[in-house]
GROMACS .gro file of C-alpha atoms in nm:
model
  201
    1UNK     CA    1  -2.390  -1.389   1.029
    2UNK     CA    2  -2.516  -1.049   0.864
    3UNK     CA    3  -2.249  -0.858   0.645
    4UNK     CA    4  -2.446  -0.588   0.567
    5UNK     CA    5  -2.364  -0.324   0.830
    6UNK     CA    6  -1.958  -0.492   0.896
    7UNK     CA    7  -1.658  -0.337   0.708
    8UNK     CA    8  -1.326  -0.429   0.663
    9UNK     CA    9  -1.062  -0.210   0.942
   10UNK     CA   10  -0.819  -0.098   0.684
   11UNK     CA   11  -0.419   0.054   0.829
   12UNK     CA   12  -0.165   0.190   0.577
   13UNK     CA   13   0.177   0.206   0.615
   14UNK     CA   14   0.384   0.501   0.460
   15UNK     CA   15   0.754   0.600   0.496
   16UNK     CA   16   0.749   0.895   0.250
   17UNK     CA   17   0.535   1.176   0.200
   18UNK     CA   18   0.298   0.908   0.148
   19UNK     CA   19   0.112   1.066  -0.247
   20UNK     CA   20  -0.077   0.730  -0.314
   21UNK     CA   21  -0.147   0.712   0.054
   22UNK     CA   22  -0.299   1.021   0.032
   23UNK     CA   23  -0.489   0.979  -0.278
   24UNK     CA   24  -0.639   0.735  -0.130
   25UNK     CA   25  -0.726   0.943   0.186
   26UNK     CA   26  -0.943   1.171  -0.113
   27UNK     CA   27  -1.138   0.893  -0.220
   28UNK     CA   28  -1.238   0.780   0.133
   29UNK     CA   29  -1.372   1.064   0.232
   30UNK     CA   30  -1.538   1.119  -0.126
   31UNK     CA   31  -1.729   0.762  -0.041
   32UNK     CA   32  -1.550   0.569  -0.285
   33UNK     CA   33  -1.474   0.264  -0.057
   34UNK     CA   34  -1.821   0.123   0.101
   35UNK     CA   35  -1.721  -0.142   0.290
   36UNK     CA   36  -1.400  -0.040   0.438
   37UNK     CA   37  -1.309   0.185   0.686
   38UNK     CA   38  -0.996   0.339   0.707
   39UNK     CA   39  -0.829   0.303   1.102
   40UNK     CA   40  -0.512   0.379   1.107
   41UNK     CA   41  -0.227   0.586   0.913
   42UNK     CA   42   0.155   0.464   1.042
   43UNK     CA   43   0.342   0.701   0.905
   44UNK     CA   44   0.757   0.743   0.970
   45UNK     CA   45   0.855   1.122   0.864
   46UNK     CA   46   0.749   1.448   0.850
   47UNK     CA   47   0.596   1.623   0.703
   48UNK     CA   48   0.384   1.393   0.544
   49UNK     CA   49   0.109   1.435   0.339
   50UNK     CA   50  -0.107   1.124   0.427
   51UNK     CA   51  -0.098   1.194   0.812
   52UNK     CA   52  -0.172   1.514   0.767
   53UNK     CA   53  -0.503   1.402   0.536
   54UNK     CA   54  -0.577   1.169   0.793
   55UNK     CA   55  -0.578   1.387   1.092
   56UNK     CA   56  -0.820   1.618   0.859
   57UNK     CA   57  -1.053   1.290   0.871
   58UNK     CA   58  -1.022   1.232   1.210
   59UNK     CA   59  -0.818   0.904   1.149
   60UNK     CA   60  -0.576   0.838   1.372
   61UNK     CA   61  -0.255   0.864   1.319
   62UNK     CA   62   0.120   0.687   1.475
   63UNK     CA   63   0.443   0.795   1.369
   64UNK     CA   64   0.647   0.554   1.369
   65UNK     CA   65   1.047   0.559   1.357
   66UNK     CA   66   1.248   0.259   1.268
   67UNK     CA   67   1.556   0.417   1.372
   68UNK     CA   68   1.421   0.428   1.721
   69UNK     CA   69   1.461   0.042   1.791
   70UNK     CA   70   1.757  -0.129   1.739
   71UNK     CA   71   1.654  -0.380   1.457
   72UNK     CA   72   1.400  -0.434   1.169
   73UNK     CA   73   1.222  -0.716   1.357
   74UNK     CA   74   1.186  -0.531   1.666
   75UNK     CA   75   1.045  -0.228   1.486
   76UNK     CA   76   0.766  -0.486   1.332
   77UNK     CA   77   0.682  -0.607   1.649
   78UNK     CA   78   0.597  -0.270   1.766
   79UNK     CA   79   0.414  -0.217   1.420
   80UNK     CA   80   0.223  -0.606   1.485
   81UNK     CA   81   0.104  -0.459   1.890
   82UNK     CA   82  -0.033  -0.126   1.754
   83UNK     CA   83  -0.235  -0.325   1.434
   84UNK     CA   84  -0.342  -0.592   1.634
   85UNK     CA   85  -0.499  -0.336   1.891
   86UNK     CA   86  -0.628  -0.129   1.628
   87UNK     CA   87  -0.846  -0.439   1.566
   88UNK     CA   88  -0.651  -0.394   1.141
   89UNK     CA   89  -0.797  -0.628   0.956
   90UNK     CA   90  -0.553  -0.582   0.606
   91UNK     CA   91  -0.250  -0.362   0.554
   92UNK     CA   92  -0.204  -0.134   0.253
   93UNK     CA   93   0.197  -0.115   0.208
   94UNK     CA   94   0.160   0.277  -0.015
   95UNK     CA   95   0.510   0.379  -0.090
   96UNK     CA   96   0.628   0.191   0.247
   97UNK     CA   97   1.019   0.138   0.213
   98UNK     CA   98   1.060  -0.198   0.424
   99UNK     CA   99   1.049  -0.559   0.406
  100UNK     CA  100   0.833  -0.692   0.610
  101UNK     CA  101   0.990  -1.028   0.827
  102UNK     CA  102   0.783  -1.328   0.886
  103UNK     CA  103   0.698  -1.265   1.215
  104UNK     CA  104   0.446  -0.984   1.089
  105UNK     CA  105   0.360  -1.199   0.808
  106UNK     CA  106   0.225  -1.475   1.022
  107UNK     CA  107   0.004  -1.217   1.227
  108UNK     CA  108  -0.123  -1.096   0.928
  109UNK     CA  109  -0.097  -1.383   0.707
  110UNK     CA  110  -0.233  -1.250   0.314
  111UNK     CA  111  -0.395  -0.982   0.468
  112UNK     CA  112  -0.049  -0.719   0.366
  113UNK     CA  113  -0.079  -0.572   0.063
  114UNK     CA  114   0.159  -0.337  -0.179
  115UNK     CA  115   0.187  -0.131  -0.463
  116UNK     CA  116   0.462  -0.218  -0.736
  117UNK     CA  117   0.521   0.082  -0.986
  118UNK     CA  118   0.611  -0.223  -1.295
  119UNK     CA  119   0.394  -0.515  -1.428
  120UNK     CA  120   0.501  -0.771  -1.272
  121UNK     CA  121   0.721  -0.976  -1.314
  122UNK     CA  122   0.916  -0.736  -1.457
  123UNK     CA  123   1.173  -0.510  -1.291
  124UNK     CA  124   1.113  -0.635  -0.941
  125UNK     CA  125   1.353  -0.591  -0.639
  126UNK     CA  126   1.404  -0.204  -0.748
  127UNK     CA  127   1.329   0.127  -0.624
  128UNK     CA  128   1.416   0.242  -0.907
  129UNK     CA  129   1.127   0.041  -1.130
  130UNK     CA  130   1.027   0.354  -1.392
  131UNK     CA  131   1.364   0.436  -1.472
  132UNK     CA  132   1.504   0.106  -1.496
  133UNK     CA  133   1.160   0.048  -1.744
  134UNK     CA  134   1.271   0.383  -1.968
  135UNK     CA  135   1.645   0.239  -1.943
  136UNK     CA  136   1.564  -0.084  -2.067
  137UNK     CA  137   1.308   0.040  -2.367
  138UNK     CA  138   1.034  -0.114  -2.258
  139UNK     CA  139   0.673   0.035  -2.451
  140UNK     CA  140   0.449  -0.057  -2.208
  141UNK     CA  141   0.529  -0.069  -1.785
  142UNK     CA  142   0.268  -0.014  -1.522
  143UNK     CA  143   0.145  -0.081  -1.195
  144UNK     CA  144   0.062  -0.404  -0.985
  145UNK     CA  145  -0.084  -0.455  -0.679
  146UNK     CA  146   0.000  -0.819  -0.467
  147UNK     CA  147  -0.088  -0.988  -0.154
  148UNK     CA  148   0.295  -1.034  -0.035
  149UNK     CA  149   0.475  -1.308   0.067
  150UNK     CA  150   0.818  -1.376   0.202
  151UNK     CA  151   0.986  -1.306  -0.124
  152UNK     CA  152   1.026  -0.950  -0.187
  153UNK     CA  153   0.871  -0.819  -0.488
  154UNK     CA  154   0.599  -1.157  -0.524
  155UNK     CA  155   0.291  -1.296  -0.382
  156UNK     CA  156  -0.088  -1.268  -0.508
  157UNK     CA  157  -0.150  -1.072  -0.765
  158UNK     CA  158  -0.470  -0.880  -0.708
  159UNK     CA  159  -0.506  -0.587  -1.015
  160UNK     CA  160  -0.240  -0.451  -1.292
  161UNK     CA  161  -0.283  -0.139  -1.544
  162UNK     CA  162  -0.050  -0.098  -1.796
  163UNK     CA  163   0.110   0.214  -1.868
  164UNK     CA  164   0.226   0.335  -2.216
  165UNK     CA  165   0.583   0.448  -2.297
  166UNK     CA  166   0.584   0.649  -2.564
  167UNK     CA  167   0.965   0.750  -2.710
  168UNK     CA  168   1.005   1.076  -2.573
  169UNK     CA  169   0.889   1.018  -2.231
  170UNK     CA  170   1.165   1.053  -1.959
  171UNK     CA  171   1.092   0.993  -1.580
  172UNK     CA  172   0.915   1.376  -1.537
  173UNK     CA  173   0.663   1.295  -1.795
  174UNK     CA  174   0.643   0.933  -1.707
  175UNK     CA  175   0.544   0.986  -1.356
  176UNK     CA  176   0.286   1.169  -1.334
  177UNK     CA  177   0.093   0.828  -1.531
  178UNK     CA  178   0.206   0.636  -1.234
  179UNK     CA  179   0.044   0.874  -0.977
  180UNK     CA  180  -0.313   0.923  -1.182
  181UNK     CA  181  -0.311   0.495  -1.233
  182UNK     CA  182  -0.225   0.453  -0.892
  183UNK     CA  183  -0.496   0.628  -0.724
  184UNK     CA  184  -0.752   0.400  -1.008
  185UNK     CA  185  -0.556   0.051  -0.935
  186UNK     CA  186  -0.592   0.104  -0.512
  187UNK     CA  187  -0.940   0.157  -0.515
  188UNK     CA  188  -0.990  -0.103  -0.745
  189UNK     CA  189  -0.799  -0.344  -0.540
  190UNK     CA  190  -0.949  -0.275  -0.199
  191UNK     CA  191  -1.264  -0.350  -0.375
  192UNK     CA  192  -1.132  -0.677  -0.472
  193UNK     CA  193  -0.997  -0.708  -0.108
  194UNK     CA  194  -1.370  -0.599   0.005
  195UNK     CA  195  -1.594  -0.875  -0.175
  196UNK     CA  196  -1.322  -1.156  -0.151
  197UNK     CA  197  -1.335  -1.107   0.225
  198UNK     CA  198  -1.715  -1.057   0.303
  199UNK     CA  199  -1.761  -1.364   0.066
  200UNK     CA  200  -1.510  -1.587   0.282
  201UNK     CA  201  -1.727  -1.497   0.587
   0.00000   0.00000   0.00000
């Protein structure tokens, strides 16, 4: 079967403002990502930066409040009906504050990726990942991208750029690296995502 005109059905999943998400908004519409389309935006507070890109694109949006159902599991299972009639293909996790439970893994089995703001595998398990790098001295941190799995902070490891720490830098100065190698390390990795997939067909 003919690839040429088919393109992956990309949803992201944001629980902040949602910068990377957004970022990555800018470069879809700039026609950075050719064989991708971006679906969906599930998005959990407001305001919020990505949905509000989104809607700009005409890309649906869902917000979506885990505090309105009574568990984590039963919030994913909402989250698995709305992807699975979206017709998602692969799940971008951008700045998305909960572990997903097996349940949504096995619908979506290695097709859920996130961003990490360390090189793995160090400082994992954290929200806290650029401070904890500037506590501990490190020169160089940076970012990773994974395929996740059931352990939190593991799985696949699909693109890393390391960031330089230079003495002086505290988190202000730090993170504003993060956000300019962040936008640079998603594209790159749904480009991975892109010819891995249309290859496997």
């Amino acid at each position: 079967m003919s690839t040429e005109n088919k393109k992956i059905n990309w949803a992201i999943l944001v629980t902040g403002w949602g910068r990377n998400a957004k970022d990555i908004l800018d470069a879809y519409e700039q026609g950075v990502l050719k064989k991708s389309t971006i679906k969906l935006v599930i998005y959990e507070s407001k305001p919020c930066g990505a949905a509000e890109k989104a809607a700009e694109l005409g890309i649906e949006t869902l917000l979506l409040k885990k505090t309105d159902f009574p568990d984590l599991i039963t919030y994913q299972k909402e989250l698995i009906k709305e992807l699975k009639n979206k017709g998602i293909d692969y799940i971008f996790m951008l700045n998305y504050k909960y572990v997903i439970k097996q349940e949504m893994l096995r619908a979506f089995p290695n097709k859920i990726l996130n961003i990490h703001p360390s090189l793995f595998p160090s400082f994992l398990g954290t929200k806290t990942a650029i401070q904890d790098a500037i506590a501990y001295g490190v020169k160089v941190t940076g970012v990773t991208t994974h395929i996740i799995d059931d352990k939190l902070d593991e799985g696949i490891i699909l693109a890393q750029k390391a960031i330089k720490v230079n003495d002086d830098d505290d988190f202000d100065s730090l993170y504003p690296k993060f956000v300019k190698n962040g936008k640079k390390i998603i594209v790159k990795t749904i480009k991975i995502i892109e010819k891995r997939h249309f290859i496997s067909l």
